[in-house]
JSON list of C-alpha atoms in Angstrom, two decimals:
[
{"chain": "A", "resi": 160, "resn": "THR", "atom": "CA", "xyz": [46.64, -31.08, 97.75]},
{"chain": "A", "resi": 161, "resn": "LYS", "atom": "CA", "xyz": [49.19, -31.15, 94.89]},
{"chain": "A", "resi": 162, "resn": "PHE", "atom": "CA", "xyz": [47.61, -34.38, 93.64]},
{"chain": "A", "resi": 163, "resn": "ALA", "atom": "CA", "xyz": [44.12, -32.86, 93.78]},
{"chain": "A", "resi": 164, "resn": "HIS", "atom": "CA", "xyz": [45.41, -29.77, 91.96]},
{"chain": "A", "resi": 165, "resn": "LEU", "atom": "CA", "xyz": [46.95, -31.98, 89.23]},
{"chain": "A", "resi": 166, "resn": "ILE", "atom": "CA", "xyz": [43.70, -33.92, 88.81]},
{"chain": "A", "resi": 167, "resn": "LEU", "atom": "CA", "xyz": [41.77, -30.63, 88.56]},
{"chain": "A", "resi": 168, "resn": "GLU", "atom": "CA", "xyz": [44.18, -29.33, 85.87]},
{"chain": "A", "resi": 169, "resn": "ILE", "atom": "CA", "xyz": [43.89, -32.55, 83.86]},
{"chain": "A", "resi": 170, "resn": "PHE", "atom": "CA", "xyz": [40.09, -32.36, 84.12]},
{"chain": "A", "resi": 171, "resn": "MET", "atom": "CA", "xyz": [40.10, -28.73, 82.93]},
{"chain": "A", "resi": 172, "resn": "ILE", "atom": "CA", "xyz": [42.36, -29.54, 79.96]},
{"chain": "A", "resi": 173, "resn": "PHE", "atom": "CA", "xyz": [40.12, -32.46, 79.01]},
{"chain": "A", "resi": 174, "resn": "PHE", "atom": "CA", "xyz": [36.98, -30.35, 79.43]},
{"chain": "A", "resi": 175, "resn": "LYS", "atom": "CA", "xyz": [38.37, -27.48, 77.35]},
{"chain": "A", "resi": 176, "resn": "THR", "atom": "CA", "xyz": [39.59, -29.81, 74.61]},
{"chain": "A", "resi": 177, "resn": "THR", "atom": "CA", "xyz": [36.29, -31.67, 74.48]},
{"chain": "A", "resi": 178, "resn": "PHE", "atom": "CA", "xyz": [34.27, -28.43, 74.65]},
{"chain": "A", "resi": 179, "resn": "PHE", "atom": "CA", "xyz": [36.22, -26.77, 71.82]},
{"chain": "A", "resi": 180, "resn": "ALA", "atom": "CA", "xyz": [36.15, -29.94, 69.73]},
{"chain": "A", "resi": 181, "resn": "ALA", "atom": "CA", "xyz": [32.36, -30.04, 70.12]},
{"chain": "A", "resi": 182, "resn": "ILE", "atom": "CA", "xyz": [32.05, -26.38, 69.09]},
{"chain": "A", "resi": 183, "resn": "LYS", "atom": "CA", "xyz": [34.36, -26.96, 66.12]},
{"chain": "A", "resi": 184, "resn": "ARG", "atom": "CA", "xyz": [32.27, -29.97, 65.02]},
{"chain": "A", "resi": 185, "resn": "PHE", "atom": "CA", "xyz": [29.02, -27.99, 65.41]},
{"chain": "A", "resi": 186, "resn": "LEU", "atom": "CA", "xyz": [30.37, -25.07, 63.36]},
{"chain": "A", "resi": 187, "resn": "SER", "atom": "CA", "xyz": [31.63, -27.51, 60.73]},
{"chain": "A", "resi": 188, "resn": "LEU", "atom": "CA", "xyz": [28.14, -29.03, 60.42]},
{"chain": "A", "resi": 189, "resn": "VAL", "atom": "CA", "xyz": [26.55, -25.57, 60.15]},
{"chain": "A", "resi": 190, "resn": "TRP", "atom": "CA", "xyz": [29.11, -24.56, 57.51]},
{"chain": "A", "resi": 191, "resn": "ASP", "atom": "CA", "xyz": [28.48, -27.76, 55.52]},
{"chain": "A", "resi": 192, "resn": "PHE", "atom": "CA", "xyz": [24.74, -27.03, 55.61]},
{"chain": "A", "resi": 193, "resn": "VAL", "atom": "CA", "xyz": [25.10, -23.38, 54.55]},
{"chain": "A", "resi": 194, "resn": "MET", "atom": "CA", "xyz": [27.96, -23.91, 52.09]},
{"chain": "A", "resi": 195, "resn": "PRO", "atom": "CA", "xyz": [27.96, -27.57, 50.99]},
{"chain": "A", "resi": 196, "resn": "ALA", "atom": "CA", "xyz": [31.05, -28.99, 49.31]},
{"chain": "A", "resi": 197, "resn": "ARG", "atom": "CA", "xyz": [30.85, -28.89, 45.54]},
{"chain": "A", "resi": 198, "resn": "CYS", "atom": "CA", "xyz": [32.55, -30.76, 42.73]},
{"chain": "A", "resi": 199, "resn": "ALA", "atom": "CA", "xyz": [35.50, -28.67, 41.56]},
{"chain": "A", "resi": 200, "resn": "VAL", "atom": "CA", "xyz": [34.68, -29.54, 37.95]},
{"chain": "A", "resi": 201, "resn": "CYS", "atom": "CA", "xyz": [30.90, -29.19, 37.53]},
{"chain": "A", "resi": 202, "resn": "GLY", "atom": "CA", "xyz": [29.79, -27.55, 40.79]},
{"chain": "A", "resi": 203, "resn": "MET", "atom": "CA", "xyz": [27.41, -30.33, 41.83]},
{"chain": "A", "resi": 204, "resn": "VAL", "atom": "CA", "xyz": [27.02, -30.88, 45.61]},
{"chain": "A", "resi": 205, "resn": "VAL", "atom": "CA", "xyz": [29.28, -33.72, 46.81]},
{"chain": "A", "resi": 206, "resn": "ASP", "atom": "CA", "xyz": [30.03, -35.46, 50.08]},
{"chain": "A", "resi": 207, "resn": "GLY", "atom": "CA", "xyz": [32.29, -33.23, 52.19]},
{"chain": "A", "resi": 208, "resn": "LYS", "atom": "CA", "xyz": [35.38, -35.39, 51.70]},
{"chain": "A", "resi": 209, "resn": "ASP", "atom": "CA", "xyz": [35.02, -35.63, 47.90]},
{"chain": "A", "resi": 210, "resn": "VAL", "atom": "CA", "xyz": [36.40, -32.98, 45.56]},
{"chain": "A", "resi": 211, "resn": "VAL", "atom": "CA", "xyz": [35.08, -34.44, 42.29]},
{"chain": "A", "resi": 212, "resn": "CYS", "atom": "CA", "xyz": [31.63, -36.01, 41.79]},
{"chain": "A", "resi": 213, "resn": "GLU", "atom": "CA", "xyz": [31.15, -39.54, 40.48]},
{"chain": "A", "resi": 214, "resn": "LYS", "atom": "CA", "xyz": [29.75, -38.27, 37.17]},
{"chain": "A", "resi": 215, "resn": "CYS", "atom": "CA", "xyz": [32.87, -36.20, 36.43]},
{"chain": "A", "resi": 216, "resn": "LEU", "atom": "CA", "xyz": [35.16, -38.94, 37.71]},
{"chain": "A", "resi": 217, "resn": "SER", "atom": "CA", "xyz": [33.54, -41.41, 35.31]},
{"chain": "A", "resi": 218, "resn": "GLN", "atom": "CA", "xyz": [34.62, -39.20, 32.40]},
{"chain": "A", "resi": 219, "resn": "VAL", "atom": "CA", "xyz": [38.35, -39.62, 33.11]},
{"chain": "A", "resi": 220, "resn": "MET", "atom": "CA", "xyz": [40.10, -41.36, 30.23]},
{"chain": "A", "resi": 221, "resn": "TYR", "atom": "CA", "xyz": [42.87, -43.32, 31.97]},
{"chain": "A", "resi": 222, "resn": "THR", "atom": "CA", "xyz": [45.99, -44.18, 29.96]},
{"chain": "A", "resi": 223, "resn": "ASP", "atom": "CA", "xyz": [47.20, -47.21, 31.97]},
{"chain": "A", "resi": 224, "resn": "PHE", "atom": "CA", "xyz": [50.75, -45.98, 31.19]},
{"chain": "A", "resi": 225, "resn": "ALA", "atom": "CA", "xyz": [51.88, -46.66, 34.79]},
{"chain": "A", "resi": 226, "resn": "ALA", "atom": "CA", "xyz": [51.78, -50.40, 34.14]},
{"chain": "A", "resi": 227, "resn": "LEU", "atom": "CA", "xyz": [53.03, -50.25, 30.54]},
{"chain": "A", "resi": 228, "resn": "PRO", "atom": "CA", "xyz": [56.81, -50.41, 29.99]},
{"chain": "A", "resi": 229, "resn": "PHE", "atom": "CA", "xyz": [58.08, -48.24, 27.14]},
{"chain": "A", "resi": 230, "resn": "ASN", "atom": "CA", "xyz": [54.72, -46.49, 26.90]},
{"chain": "A", "resi": 231, "resn": "PRO", "atom": "CA", "xyz": [54.26, -43.54, 24.49]},
{"chain": "A", "resi": 232, "resn": "MET", "atom": "CA", "xyz": [55.61, -41.05, 27.06]},
{"chain": "A", "resi": 233, "resn": "GLU", "atom": "CA", "xyz": [58.74, -43.12, 27.63]},
{"chain": "A", "resi": 234, "resn": "GLN", "atom": "CA", "xyz": [59.18, -43.51, 23.87]},
{"chain": "A", "resi": 235, "resn": "LYS", "atom": "CA", "xyz": [59.05, -39.74, 23.38]},
{"chain": "A", "resi": 236, "resn": "LEU", "atom": "CA", "xyz": [61.53, -39.16, 26.21]},
{"chain": "A", "resi": 237, "resn": "HIS", "atom": "CA", "xyz": [63.81, -41.76, 24.65]},
{"chain": "A", "resi": 238, "resn": "ARG", "atom": "CA", "xyz": [63.68, -39.98, 21.28]},
{"chain": "A", "resi": 239, "resn": "LEU", "atom": "CA", "xyz": [64.44, -36.63, 22.95]},
{"chain": "A", "resi": 240, "resn": "THR", "atom": "CA", "xyz": [67.17, -37.73, 25.35]},
{"chain": "A", "resi": 241, "resn": "GLY", "atom": "CA", "xyz": [68.44, -41.11, 24.19]},
{"chain": "A", "resi": 242, "resn": "GLN", "atom": "CA", "xyz": [67.81, -42.35, 27.75]},
{"chain": "A", "resi": 243, "resn": "ASN", "atom": "CA", "xyz": [65.34, -44.97, 28.95]},
{"chain": "A", "resi": 244, "resn": "THR", "atom": "CA", "xyz": [63.45, -42.95, 31.54]},
{"chain": "A", "resi": 245, "resn": "PRO", "atom": "CA", "xyz": [60.40, -44.24, 33.43]},
{"chain": "A", "resi": 246, "resn": "ALA", "atom": "CA", "xyz": [57.42, -41.95, 32.81]},
{"chain": "A", "resi": 247, "resn": "MET", "atom": "CA", "xyz": [53.66, -42.09, 32.91]},
{"chain": "A", "resi": 248, "resn": "ALA", "atom": "CA", "xyz": [50.54, -40.02, 32.41]},
{"chain": "A", "resi": 249, "resn": "LEU", "atom": "CA", "xyz": [47.57, -40.86, 34.58]},
{"chain": "A", "resi": 250, "resn": "CYS", "atom": "CA", "xyz": [44.96, -39.75, 32.05]},
{"chain": "A", "resi": 251, "resn": "VAL", "atom": "CA", "xyz": [44.41, -38.00, 28.76]},
{"chain": "A", "resi": 252, "resn": "TYR", "atom": "CA", "xyz": [44.81, -34.24, 29.20]},
{"chain": "A", "resi": 253, "resn": "THR", "atom": "CA", "xyz": [42.75, -31.66, 27.39]},
{"chain": "A", "resi": 254, "resn": "HIS", "atom": "CA", "xyz": [42.50, -28.11, 28.66]},
{"chain": "A", "resi": 255, "resn": "ASP", "atom": "CA", "xyz": [38.69, -28.12, 28.74]},
{"chain": "A", "resi": 256, "resn": "GLY", "atom": "CA", "xyz": [38.41, -31.73, 29.97]},
{"chain": "A", "resi": 257, "resn": "LEU", "atom": "CA", "xyz": [38.43, -32.98, 33.53]},
{"chain": "A", "resi": 258, "resn": "ALA", "atom": "CA", "xyz": [42.24, -33.04, 33.87]},
{"chain": "A", "resi": 259, "resn": "GLY", "atom": "CA", "xyz": [42.52, -29.50, 32.51]},
{"chain": "A", "resi": 260, "resn": "ARG", "atom": "CA", "xyz": [39.87, -28.21, 34.92]},
{"chain": "A", "resi": 261, "resn": "VAL", "atom": "CA", "xyz": [41.55, -29.93, 37.85]},
{"chain": "A", "resi": 262, "resn": "VAL", "atom": "CA", "xyz": [44.93, -28.36, 36.96]},
{"chain": "A", "resi": 263, "resn": "ASP", "atom": "CA", "xyz": [43.24, -24.98, 36.49]},
{"chain": "A", "resi": 264, "resn": "ALA", "atom": "CA", "xyz": [41.59, -25.28, 39.92]},
{"chain": "A", "resi": 265, "resn": "PHE", "atom": "CA", "xyz": [44.83, -25.90, 41.81]},
{"chain": "A", "resi": 266, "resn": "LYS", "atom": "CA", "xyz": [47.01, -23.54, 39.78]},
{"chain": "A", "resi": 267, "resn": "TYR", "atom": "CA", "xyz": [44.75, -20.51, 39.52]},
{"chain": "A", "resi": 268, "resn": "HIS", "atom": "CA", "xyz": [41.92, -20.89, 42.03]},
{"chain": "A", "resi": 269, "resn": "HIS", "atom": "CA", "xyz": [43.84, -21.79, 45.22]},
{"chain": "A", "resi": 270, "resn": "ARG", "atom": "CA", "xyz": [42.39, -25.31, 45.41]},
{"chain": "A", "resi": 271, "resn": "ARG", "atom": "CA", "xyz": [45.13, -27.10, 47.35]},
{"chain": "A", "resi": 272, "resn": "ASP", "atom": "CA", "xyz": [42.70, -29.96, 47.89]},
{"chain": "A", "resi": 273, "resn": "MET", "atom": "CA", "xyz": [42.62, -30.55, 44.13]},
{"chain": "A", "resi": 274, "resn": "ALA", "atom": "CA", "xyz": [46.43, -30.81, 43.92]},
{"chain": "A", "resi": 275, "resn": "LEU", "atom": "CA", "xyz": [46.43, -33.23, 46.84]},
{"chain": "A", "resi": 276, "resn": "TRP", "atom": "CA", "xyz": [43.59, -35.23, 45.22]},
{"chain": "A", "resi": 277, "resn": "ALA", "atom": "CA", "xyz": [45.49, -35.38, 41.90]},
{"chain": "A", "resi": 278, "resn": "GLY", "atom": "CA", "xyz": [48.55, -36.65, 43.75]},
{"chain": "A", "resi": 279, "resn": "GLU", "atom": "CA", "xyz": [46.47, -39.31, 45.51]},
{"chain": "A", "resi": 280, "resn": "MET", "atom": "CA", "xyz": [45.13, -40.48, 42.15]},
{"chain": "A", "resi": 281, "resn": "ILE", "atom": "CA", "xyz": [48.69, -40.76, 40.80]},
{"chain": "A", "resi": 282, "resn": "GLY", "atom": "CA", "xyz": [49.89, -42.47, 43.99]},
{"chain": "A", "resi": 283, "resn": "ARG", "atom": "CA", "xyz": [47.17, -45.11, 43.80]},
{"chain": "A", "resi": 284, "resn": "GLU", "atom": "CA", "xyz": [48.03, -45.79, 40.15]},
{"chain": "A", "resi": 285, "resn": "LEU", "atom": "CA", "xyz": [51.75, -46.11, 40.94]},
{"chain": "A", "resi": 286, "resn": "SER", "atom": "CA", "xyz": [51.10, -48.43, 43.88]},
{"chain": "A", "resi": 287, "resn": "MET", "atom": "CA", "xyz": [49.13, -50.83, 41.66]},
{"chain": "A", "resi": 288, "resn": "ALA", "atom": "CA", "xyz": [51.83, -51.06, 38.96]},
{"chain": "A", "resi": 289, "resn": "LYS", "atom": "CA", "xyz": [54.66, -53.33, 40.10]},
{"chain": "A", "resi": 290, "resn": "ARG", "atom": "CA", "xyz": [57.25, -51.72, 37.83]},
{"chain": "A", "resi": 291, "resn": "TRP", "atom": "CA", "xyz": [57.38, -48.64, 40.08]},
{"chain": "A", "resi": 292, "resn": "GLU", "atom": "CA", "xyz": [58.48, -50.61, 43.15]},
{"chain": "A", "resi": 293, "resn": "GLY", "atom": "CA", "xyz": [61.85, -49.67, 44.63]},
{"chain": "A", "resi": 294, "resn": "TYR", "atom": "CA", "xyz": [61.53, -45.91, 44.37]},
{"chain": "A", "resi": 295, "resn": "ASP", "atom": "CA", "xyz": [62.10, -44.19, 47.71]},
{"chain": "A", "resi": 296, "resn": "TYR", "atom": "CA", "xyz": [61.34, -40.51, 47.03]},
{"chain": "A", "resi": 297, "resn": "VAL", "atom": "CA", "xyz": [59.23, -38.06, 45.09]},
{"chain": "A", "resi": 298, "resn": "VAL", "atom": "CA", "xyz": [60.85, -34.70, 44.41]},
{"chain": "A", "resi": 299, "resn": "PRO", "atom": "CA", "xyz": [58.65, -31.63, 43.94]},
{"chain": "A", "resi": 300, "resn": "ILE", "atom": "CA", "xyz": [59.85, -29.06, 41.41]},
{"chain": "A", "resi": 301, "resn": "PRO", "atom": "CA", "xyz": [60.17, -25.70, 43.16]},
{"chain": "A", "resi": 302, "resn": "LEU", "atom": "CA", "xyz": [58.11, -22.83, 41.80]},
{"chain": "A", "resi": 303, "resn": "HIS", "atom": "CA", "xyz": [59.62, -19.48, 41.01]},
{"chain": "A", "resi": 304, "resn": "PRO", "atom": "CA", "xyz": [59.22, -17.36, 44.19]},
{"chain": "A", "resi": 305, "resn": "SER", "atom": "CA", "xyz": [56.87, -14.92, 42.45]},
{"chain": "A", "resi": 306, "resn": "ARG", "atom": "CA", "xyz": [54.62, -17.78, 41.28]},
{"chain": "A", "resi": 307, "resn": "GLU", "atom": "CA", "xyz": [54.58, -19.34, 44.74]},
{"chain": "A", "resi": 308, "resn": "LYS", "atom": "CA", "xyz": [53.68, -15.97, 46.26]},
{"chain": "A", "resi": 309, "resn": "GLU", "atom": "CA", "xyz": [50.95, -15.48, 43.65]},
{"chain": "A", "resi": 310, "resn": "ARG", "atom": "CA", "xyz": [49.47, -18.96, 44.19]},
{"chain": "A", "resi": 311, "resn": "GLY", "atom": "CA", "xyz": [50.10, -19.10, 47.93]},
{"chain": "A", "resi": 312, "resn": "TYR", "atom": "CA", "xyz": [51.70, -22.56, 47.83]},
{"chain": "A", "resi": 313, "resn": "ASN", "atom": "CA", "xyz": [53.74, -24.89, 45.63]},
{"chain": "A", "resi": 314, "resn": "GLN", "atom": "CA", "xyz": [51.26, -27.15, 43.86]},
{"chain": "A", "resi": 315, "resn": "ALA", "atom": "CA", "xyz": [54.04, -29.63, 42.99]},
{"chain": "A", "resi": 316, "resn": "LEU", "atom": "CA", "xyz": [54.66, -30.15, 46.70]},
{"chain": "A", "resi": 317, "resn": "GLN", "atom": "CA", "xyz": [50.91, -30.70, 47.28]},
{"chain": "A", "resi": 318, "resn": "ILE", "atom": "CA", "xyz": [50.83, -33.27, 44.47]},
{"chain": "A", "resi": 319, "resn": "CYS", "atom": "CA", "xyz": [53.85, -35.02, 46.00]},
{"chain": "A", "resi": 320, "resn": "MET", "atom": "CA", "xyz": [52.07, -35.06, 49.37]},
{"chain": "A", "resi": 321, "resn": "GLY", "atom": "CA", "xyz": [49.14, -36.83, 47.73]},
{"chain": "A", "resi": 322, "resn": "ILE", "atom": "CA", "xyz": [51.45, -39.34, 46.04]},
{"chain": "A", "resi": 323, "resn": "ALA", "atom": "CA", "xyz": [53.29, -40.03, 49.31]},
{"chain": "A", "resi": 324, "resn": "ALA", "atom": "CA", "xyz": [49.97, -40.57, 51.11]},
{"chain": "A", "resi": 325, "resn": "CYS", "atom": "CA", "xyz": [49.02, -43.42, 48.74]},
{"chain": "A", "resi": 326, "resn": "TYR", "atom": "CA", "xyz": [52.37, -44.79, 47.62]},
{"chain": "A", "resi": 327, "resn": "ASP", "atom": "CA", "xyz": [55.18, -45.81, 49.95]},
{"chain": "A", "resi": 328, "resn": "VAL", "atom": "CA", "xyz": [57.64, -42.98, 49.24]},
{"chain": "A", "resi": 329, "resn": "GLU", "atom": "CA", "xyz": [58.97, -39.98, 51.10]},
{"chain": "A", "resi": 330, "resn": "ILE", "atom": "CA", "xyz": [59.03, -36.40, 49.87]},
{"chain": "A", "resi": 331, "resn": "CYS", "atom": "CA", "xyz": [62.54, -35.10, 49.26]},
{"chain": "A", "resi": 332, "resn": "GLU", "atom": "CA", "xyz": [62.77, -31.38, 48.61]},
{"chain": "A", "resi": 333, "resn": "ALA", "atom": "CA", "xyz": [66.21, -31.73, 47.02]},
{"chain": "A", "resi": 334, "resn": "LEU", "atom": "CA", "xyz": [65.87, -29.09, 44.31]},
{"chain": "A", "resi": 335, "resn": "LYS", "atom": "CA", "xyz": [66.25, -25.37, 44.83]},
{"chain": "A", "resi": 336, "resn": "ARG", "atom": "CA", "xyz": [65.19, -22.75, 42.32]},
{"chain": "A", "resi": 337, "resn": "GLU", "atom": "CA", "xyz": [67.54, -19.86, 41.83]},
{"chain": "A", "resi": 338, "resn": "SER", "atom": "CA", "xyz": [66.02, -16.65, 40.60]}
]
């Protein structure tokens, strides 16, 4: 009887899990039909997993700095600090351009998915450039507590999560902000 009881419990757990998973999937499909995913930049309907449409993505002006030693960012850092510091910019930034709208979306409109997406873009770029091999960690810069409360999350941590998902590094929250 204990064996039969165990089998019955396992069956009920499986049934409940499958049943709730089916309901969740159904509600997800209904939600996608009623409120389709939209490009965070232009508002055009996109596939549910995409956050930026192909048209907007094609407008990104990539710098290729990840693969370029002593690129303009590294030169400027060298002039400011006297140190040779690895640095890169994924793309040209203008406030009203794609990069500016992406930053605006994750900083001021609670779009965590955009911060994660930006991190994935950076992570893919880093993984293709051999000169970034050998790094073990990415370190998110902590937000001031009032900013984190206002935004609901630390966008630097979300970006690091995206980088870590596409580039073989771990996230190390080594820095602490003191008020």
